[in-house]
Short mmCIF file of C-alpha atoms in Angstrom, two decimals:
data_model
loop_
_atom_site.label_atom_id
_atom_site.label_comp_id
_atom_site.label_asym_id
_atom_site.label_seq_id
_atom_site.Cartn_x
_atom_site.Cartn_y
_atom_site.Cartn_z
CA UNK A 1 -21.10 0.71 17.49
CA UNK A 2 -17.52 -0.75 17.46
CA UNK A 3 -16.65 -4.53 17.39
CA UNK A 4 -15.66 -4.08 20.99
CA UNK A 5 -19.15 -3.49 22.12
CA UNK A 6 -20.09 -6.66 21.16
CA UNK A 7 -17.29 -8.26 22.77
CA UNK A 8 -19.27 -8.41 26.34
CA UNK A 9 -23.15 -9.47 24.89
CA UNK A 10 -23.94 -12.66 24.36
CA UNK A 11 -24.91 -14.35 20.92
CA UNK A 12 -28.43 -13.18 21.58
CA UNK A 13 -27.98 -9.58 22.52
CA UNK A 14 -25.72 -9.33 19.43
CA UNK A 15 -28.28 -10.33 17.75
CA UNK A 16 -31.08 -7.84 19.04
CA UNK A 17 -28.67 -5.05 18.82
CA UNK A 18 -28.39 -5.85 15.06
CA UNK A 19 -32.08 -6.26 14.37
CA UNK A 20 -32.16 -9.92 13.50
CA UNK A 21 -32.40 -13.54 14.50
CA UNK A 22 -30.83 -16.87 13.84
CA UNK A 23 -33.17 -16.93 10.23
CA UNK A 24 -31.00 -14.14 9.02
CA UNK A 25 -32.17 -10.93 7.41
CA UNK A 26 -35.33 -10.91 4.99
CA UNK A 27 -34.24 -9.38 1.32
CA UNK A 28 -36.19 -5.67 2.07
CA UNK A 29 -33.77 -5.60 5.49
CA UNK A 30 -31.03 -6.06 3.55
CA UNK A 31 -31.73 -4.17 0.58
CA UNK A 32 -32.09 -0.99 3.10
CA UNK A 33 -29.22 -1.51 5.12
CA UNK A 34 -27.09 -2.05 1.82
CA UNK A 35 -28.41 1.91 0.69
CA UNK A 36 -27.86 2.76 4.43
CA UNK A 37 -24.14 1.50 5.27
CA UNK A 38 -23.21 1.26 1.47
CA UNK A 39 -21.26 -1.68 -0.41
CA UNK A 40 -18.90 -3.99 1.84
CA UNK A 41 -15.69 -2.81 0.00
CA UNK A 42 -13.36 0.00 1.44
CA UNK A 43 -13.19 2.97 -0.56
CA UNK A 44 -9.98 3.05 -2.47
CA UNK A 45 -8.60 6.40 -3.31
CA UNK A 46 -9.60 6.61 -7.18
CA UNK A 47 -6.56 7.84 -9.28
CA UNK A 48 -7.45 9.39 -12.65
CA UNK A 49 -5.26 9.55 -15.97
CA UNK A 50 -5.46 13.50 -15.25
CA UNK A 51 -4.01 13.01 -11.88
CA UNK A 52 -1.16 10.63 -13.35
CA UNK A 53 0.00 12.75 -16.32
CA UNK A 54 0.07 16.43 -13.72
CA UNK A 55 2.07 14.17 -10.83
CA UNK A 56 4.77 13.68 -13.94
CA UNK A 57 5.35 17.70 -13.97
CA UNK A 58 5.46 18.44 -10.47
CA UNK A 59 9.19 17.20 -9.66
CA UNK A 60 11.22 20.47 -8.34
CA UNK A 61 13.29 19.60 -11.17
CA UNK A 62 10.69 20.07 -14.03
CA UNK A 63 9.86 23.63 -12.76
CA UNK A 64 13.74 24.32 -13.10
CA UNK A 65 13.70 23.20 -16.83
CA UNK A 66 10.79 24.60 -17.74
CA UNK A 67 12.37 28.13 -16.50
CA UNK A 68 15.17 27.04 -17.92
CA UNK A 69 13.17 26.53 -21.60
CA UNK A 70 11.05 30.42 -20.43
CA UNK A 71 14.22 32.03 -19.98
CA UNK A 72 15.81 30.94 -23.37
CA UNK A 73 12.43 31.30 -25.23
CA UNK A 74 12.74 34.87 -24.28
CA UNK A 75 16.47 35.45 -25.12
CA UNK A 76 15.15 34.08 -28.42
CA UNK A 77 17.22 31.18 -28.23
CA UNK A 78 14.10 28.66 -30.06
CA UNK A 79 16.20 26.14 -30.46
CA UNK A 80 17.45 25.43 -26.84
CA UNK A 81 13.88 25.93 -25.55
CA UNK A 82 12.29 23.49 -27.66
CA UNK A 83 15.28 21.27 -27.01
CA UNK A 84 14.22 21.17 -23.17
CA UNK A 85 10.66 21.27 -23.36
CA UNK A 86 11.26 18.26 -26.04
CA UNK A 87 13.24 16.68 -22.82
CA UNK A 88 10.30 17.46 -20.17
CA UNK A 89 7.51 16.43 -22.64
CA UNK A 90 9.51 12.96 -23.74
CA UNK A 91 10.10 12.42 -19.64
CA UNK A 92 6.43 12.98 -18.65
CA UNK A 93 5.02 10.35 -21.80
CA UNK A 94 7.55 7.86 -20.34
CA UNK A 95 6.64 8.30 -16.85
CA UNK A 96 2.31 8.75 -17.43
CA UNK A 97 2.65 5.08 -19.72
CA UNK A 98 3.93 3.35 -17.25
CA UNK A 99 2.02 4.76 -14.30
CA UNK A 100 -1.31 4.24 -16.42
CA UNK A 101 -0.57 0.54 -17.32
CA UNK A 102 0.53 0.03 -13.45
CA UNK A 103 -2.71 1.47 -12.76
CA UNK A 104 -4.66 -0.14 -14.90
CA UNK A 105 -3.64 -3.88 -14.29
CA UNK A 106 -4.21 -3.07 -11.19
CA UNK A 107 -7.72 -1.97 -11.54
CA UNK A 108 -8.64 -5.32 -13.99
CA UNK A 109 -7.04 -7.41 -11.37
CA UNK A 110 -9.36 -6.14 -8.53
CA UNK A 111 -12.61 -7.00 -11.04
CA UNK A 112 -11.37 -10.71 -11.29
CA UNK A 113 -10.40 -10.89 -7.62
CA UNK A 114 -14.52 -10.89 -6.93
CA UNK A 115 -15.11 -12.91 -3.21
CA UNK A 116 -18.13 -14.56 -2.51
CA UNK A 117 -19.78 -15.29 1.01
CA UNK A 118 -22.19 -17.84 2.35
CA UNK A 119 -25.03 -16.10 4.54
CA UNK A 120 -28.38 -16.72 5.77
CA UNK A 121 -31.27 -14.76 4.12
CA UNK A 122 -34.68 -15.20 5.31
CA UNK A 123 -34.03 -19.07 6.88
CA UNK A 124 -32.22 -19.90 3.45
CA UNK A 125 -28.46 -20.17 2.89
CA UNK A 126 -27.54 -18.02 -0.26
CA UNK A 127 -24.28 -17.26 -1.82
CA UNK A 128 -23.71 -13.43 -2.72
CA UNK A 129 -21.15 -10.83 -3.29
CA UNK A 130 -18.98 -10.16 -0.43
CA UNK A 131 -19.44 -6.39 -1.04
CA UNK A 132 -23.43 -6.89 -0.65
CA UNK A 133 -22.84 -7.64 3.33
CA UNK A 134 -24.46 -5.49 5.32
CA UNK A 135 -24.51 -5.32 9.60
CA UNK A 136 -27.09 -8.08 10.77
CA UNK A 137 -26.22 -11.00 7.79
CA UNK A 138 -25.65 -14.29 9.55
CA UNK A 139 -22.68 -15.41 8.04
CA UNK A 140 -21.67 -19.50 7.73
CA UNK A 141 -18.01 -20.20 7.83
CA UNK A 142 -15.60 -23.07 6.85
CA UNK A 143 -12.29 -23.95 6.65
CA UNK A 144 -10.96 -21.82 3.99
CA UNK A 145 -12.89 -18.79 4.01
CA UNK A 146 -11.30 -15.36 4.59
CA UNK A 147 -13.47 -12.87 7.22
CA UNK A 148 -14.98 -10.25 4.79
CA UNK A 149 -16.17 -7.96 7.35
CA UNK A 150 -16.02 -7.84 11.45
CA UNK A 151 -18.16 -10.67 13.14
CA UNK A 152 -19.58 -11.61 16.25
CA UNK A 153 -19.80 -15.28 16.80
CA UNK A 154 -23.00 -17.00 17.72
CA UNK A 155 -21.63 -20.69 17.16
CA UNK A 156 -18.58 -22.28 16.46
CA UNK A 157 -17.36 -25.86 16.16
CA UNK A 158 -13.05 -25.90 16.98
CA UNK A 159 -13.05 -22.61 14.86
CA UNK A 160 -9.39 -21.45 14.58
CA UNK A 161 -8.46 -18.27 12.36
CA UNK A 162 -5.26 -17.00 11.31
CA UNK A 163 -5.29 -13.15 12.11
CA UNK A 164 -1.74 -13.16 10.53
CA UNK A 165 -2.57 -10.22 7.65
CA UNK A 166 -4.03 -8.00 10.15
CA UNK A 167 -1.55 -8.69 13.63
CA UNK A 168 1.38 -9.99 11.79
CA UNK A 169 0.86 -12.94 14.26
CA UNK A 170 1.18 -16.44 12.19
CA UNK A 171 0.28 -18.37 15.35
CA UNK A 172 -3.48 -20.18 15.06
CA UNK A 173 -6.06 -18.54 17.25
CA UNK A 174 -8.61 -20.08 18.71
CA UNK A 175 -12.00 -18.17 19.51
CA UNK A 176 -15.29 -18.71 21.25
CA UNK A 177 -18.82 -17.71 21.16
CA UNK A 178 -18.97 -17.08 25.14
CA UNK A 179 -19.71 -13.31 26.27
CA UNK A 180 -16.46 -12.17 27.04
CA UNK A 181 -16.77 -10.48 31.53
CA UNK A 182 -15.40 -6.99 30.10
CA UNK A 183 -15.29 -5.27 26.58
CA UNK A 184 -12.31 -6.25 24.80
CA UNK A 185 -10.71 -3.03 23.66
CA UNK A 186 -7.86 -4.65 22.20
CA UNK A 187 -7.84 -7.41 18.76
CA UNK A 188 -6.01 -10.06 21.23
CA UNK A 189 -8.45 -10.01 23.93
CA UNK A 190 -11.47 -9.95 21.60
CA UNK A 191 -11.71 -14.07 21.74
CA UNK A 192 -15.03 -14.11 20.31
CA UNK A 193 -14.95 -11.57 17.48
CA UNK A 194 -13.90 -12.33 13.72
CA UNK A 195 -11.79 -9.73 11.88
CA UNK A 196 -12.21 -8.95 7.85
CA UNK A 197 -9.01 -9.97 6.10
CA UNK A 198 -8.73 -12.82 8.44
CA UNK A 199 -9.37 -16.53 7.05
CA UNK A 200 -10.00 -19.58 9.37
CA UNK A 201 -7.60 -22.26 9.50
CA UNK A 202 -9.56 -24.92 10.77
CA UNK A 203 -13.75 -25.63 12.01
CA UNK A 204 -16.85 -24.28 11.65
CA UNK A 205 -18.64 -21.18 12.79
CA UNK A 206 -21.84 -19.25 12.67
CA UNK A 207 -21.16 -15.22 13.29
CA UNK A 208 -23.16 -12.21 12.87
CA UNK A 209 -21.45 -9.37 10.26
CA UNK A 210 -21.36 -6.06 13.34
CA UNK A 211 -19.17 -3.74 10.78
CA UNK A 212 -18.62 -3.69 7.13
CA UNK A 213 -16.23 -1.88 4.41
CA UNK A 214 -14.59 1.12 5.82
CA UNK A 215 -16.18 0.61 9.53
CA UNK A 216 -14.18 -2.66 9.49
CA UNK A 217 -11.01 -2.48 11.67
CA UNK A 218 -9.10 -3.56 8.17
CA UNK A 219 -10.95 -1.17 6.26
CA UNK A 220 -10.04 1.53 9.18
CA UNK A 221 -6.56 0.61 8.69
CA UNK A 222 -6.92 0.42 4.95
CA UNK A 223 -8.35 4.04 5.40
CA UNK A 224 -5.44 5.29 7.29
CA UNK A 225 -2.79 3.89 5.08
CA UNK A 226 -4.67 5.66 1.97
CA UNK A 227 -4.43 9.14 3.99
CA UNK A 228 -1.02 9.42 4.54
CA UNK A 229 0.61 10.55 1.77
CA UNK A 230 4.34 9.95 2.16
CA UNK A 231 7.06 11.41 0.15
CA UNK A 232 9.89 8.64 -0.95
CA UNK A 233 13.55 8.87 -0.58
CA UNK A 234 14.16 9.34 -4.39
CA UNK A 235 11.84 12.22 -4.99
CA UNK A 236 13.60 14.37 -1.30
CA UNK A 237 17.20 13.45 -3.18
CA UNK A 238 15.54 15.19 -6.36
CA UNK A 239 14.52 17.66 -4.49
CA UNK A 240 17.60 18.28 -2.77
CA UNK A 241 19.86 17.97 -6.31
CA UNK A 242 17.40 20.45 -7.95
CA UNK A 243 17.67 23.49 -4.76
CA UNK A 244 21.38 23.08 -5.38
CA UNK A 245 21.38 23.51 -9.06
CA UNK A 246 19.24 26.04 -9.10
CA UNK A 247 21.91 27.48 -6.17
CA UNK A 248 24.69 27.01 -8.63
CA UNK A 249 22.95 28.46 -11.33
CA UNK A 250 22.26 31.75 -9.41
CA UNK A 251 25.57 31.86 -7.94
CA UNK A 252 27.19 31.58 -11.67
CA UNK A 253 24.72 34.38 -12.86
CA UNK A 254 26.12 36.25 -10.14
CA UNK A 255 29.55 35.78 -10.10
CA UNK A 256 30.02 36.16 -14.01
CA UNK A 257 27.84 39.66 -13.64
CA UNK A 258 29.89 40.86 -11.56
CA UNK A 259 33.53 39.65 -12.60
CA UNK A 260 32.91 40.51 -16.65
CA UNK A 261 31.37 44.41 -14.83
CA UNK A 262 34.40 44.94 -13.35
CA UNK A 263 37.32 43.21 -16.09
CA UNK A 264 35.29 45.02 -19.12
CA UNK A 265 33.98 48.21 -16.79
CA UNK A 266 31.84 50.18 -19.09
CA UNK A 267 33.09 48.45 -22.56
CA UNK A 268 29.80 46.48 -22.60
CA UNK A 269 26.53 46.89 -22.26
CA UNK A 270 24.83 46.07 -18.92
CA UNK A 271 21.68 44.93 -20.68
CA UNK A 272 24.56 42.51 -23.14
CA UNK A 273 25.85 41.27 -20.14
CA UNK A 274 22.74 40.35 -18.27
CA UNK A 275 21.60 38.13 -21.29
CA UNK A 276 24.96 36.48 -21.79
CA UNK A 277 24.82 35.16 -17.92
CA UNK A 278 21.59 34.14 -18.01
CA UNK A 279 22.23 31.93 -21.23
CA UNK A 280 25.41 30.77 -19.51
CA UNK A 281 23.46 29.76 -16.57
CA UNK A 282 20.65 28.38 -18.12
CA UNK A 283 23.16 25.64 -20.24
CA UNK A 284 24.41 24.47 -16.15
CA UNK A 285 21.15 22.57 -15.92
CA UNK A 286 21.34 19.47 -17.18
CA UNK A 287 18.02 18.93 -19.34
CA UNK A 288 18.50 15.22 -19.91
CA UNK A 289 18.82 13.67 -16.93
CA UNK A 290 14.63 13.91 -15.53
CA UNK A 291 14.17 11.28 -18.95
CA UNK A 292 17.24 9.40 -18.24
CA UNK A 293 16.18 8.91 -14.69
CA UNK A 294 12.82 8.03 -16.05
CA UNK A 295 14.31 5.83 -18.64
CA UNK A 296 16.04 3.75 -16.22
CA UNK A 297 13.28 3.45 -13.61
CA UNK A 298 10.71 2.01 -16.63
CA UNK A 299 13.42 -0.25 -17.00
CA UNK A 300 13.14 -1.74 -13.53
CA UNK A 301 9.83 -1.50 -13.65
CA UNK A 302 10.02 -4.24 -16.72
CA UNK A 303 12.27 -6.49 -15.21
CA UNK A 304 10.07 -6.45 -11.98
CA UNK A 305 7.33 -7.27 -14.19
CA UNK A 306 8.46 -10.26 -15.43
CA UNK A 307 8.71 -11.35 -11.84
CA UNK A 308 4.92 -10.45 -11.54
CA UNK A 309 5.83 -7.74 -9.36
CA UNK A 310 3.45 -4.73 -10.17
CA UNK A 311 5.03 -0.99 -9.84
CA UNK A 312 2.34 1.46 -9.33
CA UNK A 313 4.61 4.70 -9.08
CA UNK A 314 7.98 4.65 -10.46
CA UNK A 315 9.92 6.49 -7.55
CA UNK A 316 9.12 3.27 -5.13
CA UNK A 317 12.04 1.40 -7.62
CA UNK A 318 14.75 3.70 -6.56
CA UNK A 319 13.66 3.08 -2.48
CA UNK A 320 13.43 -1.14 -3.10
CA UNK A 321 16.33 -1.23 -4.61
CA UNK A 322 17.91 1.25 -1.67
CA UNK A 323 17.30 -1.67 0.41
CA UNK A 324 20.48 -3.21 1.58
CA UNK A 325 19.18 -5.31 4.69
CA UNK A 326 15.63 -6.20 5.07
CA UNK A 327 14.76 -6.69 9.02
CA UNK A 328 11.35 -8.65 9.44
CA UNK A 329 9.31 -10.16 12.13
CA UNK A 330 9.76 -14.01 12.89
CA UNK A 331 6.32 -14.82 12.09
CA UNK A 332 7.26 -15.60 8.37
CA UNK A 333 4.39 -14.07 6.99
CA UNK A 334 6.35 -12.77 4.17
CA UNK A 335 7.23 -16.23 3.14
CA UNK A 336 5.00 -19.48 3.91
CA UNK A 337 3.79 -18.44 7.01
CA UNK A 338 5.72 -21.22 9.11
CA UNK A 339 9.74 -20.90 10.77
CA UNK A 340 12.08 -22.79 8.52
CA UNK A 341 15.11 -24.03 10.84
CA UNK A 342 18.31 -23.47 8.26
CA UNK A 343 21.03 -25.39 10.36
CA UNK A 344 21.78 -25.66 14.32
CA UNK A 345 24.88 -24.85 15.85
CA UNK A 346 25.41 -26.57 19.54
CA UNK A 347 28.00 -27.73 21.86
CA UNK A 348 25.78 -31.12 22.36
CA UNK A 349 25.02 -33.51 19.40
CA UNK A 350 21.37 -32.30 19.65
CA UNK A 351 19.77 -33.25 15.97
CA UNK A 352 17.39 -30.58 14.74
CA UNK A 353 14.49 -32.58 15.38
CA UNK A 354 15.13 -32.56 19.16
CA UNK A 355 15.99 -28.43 18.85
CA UNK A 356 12.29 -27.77 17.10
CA UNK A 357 10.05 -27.60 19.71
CA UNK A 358 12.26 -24.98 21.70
CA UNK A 359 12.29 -23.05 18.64
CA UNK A 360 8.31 -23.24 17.79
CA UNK A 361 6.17 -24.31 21.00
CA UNK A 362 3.88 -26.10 17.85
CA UNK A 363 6.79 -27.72 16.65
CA UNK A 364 5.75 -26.82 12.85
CA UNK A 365 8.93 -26.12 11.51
CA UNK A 366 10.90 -26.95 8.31
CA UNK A 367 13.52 -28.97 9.38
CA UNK A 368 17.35 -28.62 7.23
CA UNK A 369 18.48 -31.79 5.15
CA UNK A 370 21.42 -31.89 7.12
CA UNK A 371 22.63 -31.54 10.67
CA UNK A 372 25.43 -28.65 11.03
CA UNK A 373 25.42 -29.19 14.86
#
């Protein structure tokens, strides 16, 4: 079952549908459902060090050096083939060090980050680890609290949630315990159901946990985000650079072939010819710049650090700092969830306290020190 279904039952046919009662689940109840559903915790894609140090070789623009380094290894040219590999190998250490420390700061950060919840167990309110939540926990709320799974309300005392991380919606919402008169398919219309990731701004509330972890609707959309794997704008310009150099260095092979075959004629050897364009064509490609692009990206990954911004792949630099307007909703959620009024421009001497409440019908808005009406 989906949060929806519950959206038309009342508190006690929640409950029934659930298995349990106002007492809460007995330990054995949970402990099964907790084998059956698994932890309350969406599954995050696990990224191994293996996985981090093969994504550094498997730019377009790697493969072309390390033919490059094939081709001059066998024209016995040593020297220029250690040269590149030197370059690929020094390129892939300073991309896999970053990537791993990304990686694992982020891991260490998700142990301390460790949420607790207030349920009932057996008639007795018990504090546990949020991921131990399983369908049927009666769950106590207060101001505060962030959702963490989908709930269906049984009471409530002037319970108001912000649903702002998973609508984008900074507006209050109020919700009720009533049976809604048809399912509400949609988050908006589901007045009496609590979402995970959502934390209540004001009152009190009793609710029933219906879905948990990946069955959540944030852990669906967590899910969903995970699966699509999308390529950035830095790595399709790589891309792009590397098919033409690898078009210029086949067109110089060409061209040289056949200009030196017809100016020399039979004066040299095919076979000496052959090897000469090849090692002509191999010194086009430019072996340094896959570690000075790495170079540089580490860099911005450093100064974002210090600005406790966390990169976890090195290509996302290039694309944020692409970014020459940023176009965002309204809501503010990006910065302290309220509308900050900068200045007001008007024919009429309105002062900006007068102007606020046709900007925001709450009239919560930061008001500017001075008038510019």
């Amino acid at each position: 079952m989906t949060w929806s279904d519950f959206t038309s039952l009342s508190p006690r046919q929640a409950l029934n549908r659930l298995d349990s009662n106002q007492s809460g689940l007995i330990p054995s109840q949970a402990s099964a459902r907790l084998s059956r559903y698994g932890p309350n915790q969406v599954r995050s894609h696990q990224v191994l060090w293996q996985q981090i140090l093969i994504r550094q070789f498997t730019s377009p623009f790697i493969y072309l050096l390390v033919s490059a380094a094939v081709v001059s290894g066998l024209l016995e040219s040593l020297l220029d083939a250690g040269i590149i590999l030197l370059f690929v190998f020094l390129n892939a250490a300073l991309g896999f060090l970053q990537e791993y420390r990304s990686d694992r700061t982020l891991k260490t950060l998700q142990k301390y980050l460790q949420s607790y919840s207030l349920v009932k167990r057996a008639g007795q309110l018990v504090r546990i680890v949020s991921p131990n939540l399983v369908p049927g926990d009666i769950l106590v709320l207060k101001p505060g609290d962030i959702l963490p799974a989908d709930v269906r309300f049984l009471s409530l005392s002037g319970l108001v949630l912000d649903e702002s991380a998973l609508t984008g919606e900074s507006a209050p919402v109020g919700k009720t315990s009533a049976a809604l008169k048809i399912i509400g398919l949609d988050m908006y219309q589901a007045q009496n159901i609590g979402f995970a990731g959502t934390s209540v701004v004001k009152g009190r509330a009793e609710a029933v946990v219906v879905a948990t972890g990946t069955d959540s609707s944030f852990g669906q959309i967590t899910s969903l985000a995970q699966s699509s794997d999308q390529v950035s704008a830095f790595t399709t310009d790589l891309t792009r650079f590397s098919r033409f150099v690898l078009r210029l260095v086949i067109a110089t092979l060409v061209i040289l072939f056949v200009a030196i075959l017809i100016l020399k004629g039979g004066s040299i050897s095919p076979v000496s010819l052959l090897v000469f364009s090849i090692a002509l064509a191999v010194s086009v490609v430019p072996e340094a710049l896959p570690i000075v692009m790495t170079f540089s990206l580490s860099r911005g990954a450093s100064r974002l650090a210090k600005n406790q911004v966390l990169v976890k792949k090195l290509t996302a630099i290039e694309d944020l700092g692409s970014i020459q307007v940023l176009c965002t909703d309204k809501t503010g959620t990006l910065t302290e969830n309220h509308l900050s009024l900068a200045g007001t421009f008007s024919i009429s001497a309105s002062s900006p306290s007068v102007l606020a409440p046709l900007i925001s019908p709450s009239g919560i808005v930061s008001l500017p020190r001075t008038d510019m009406s």
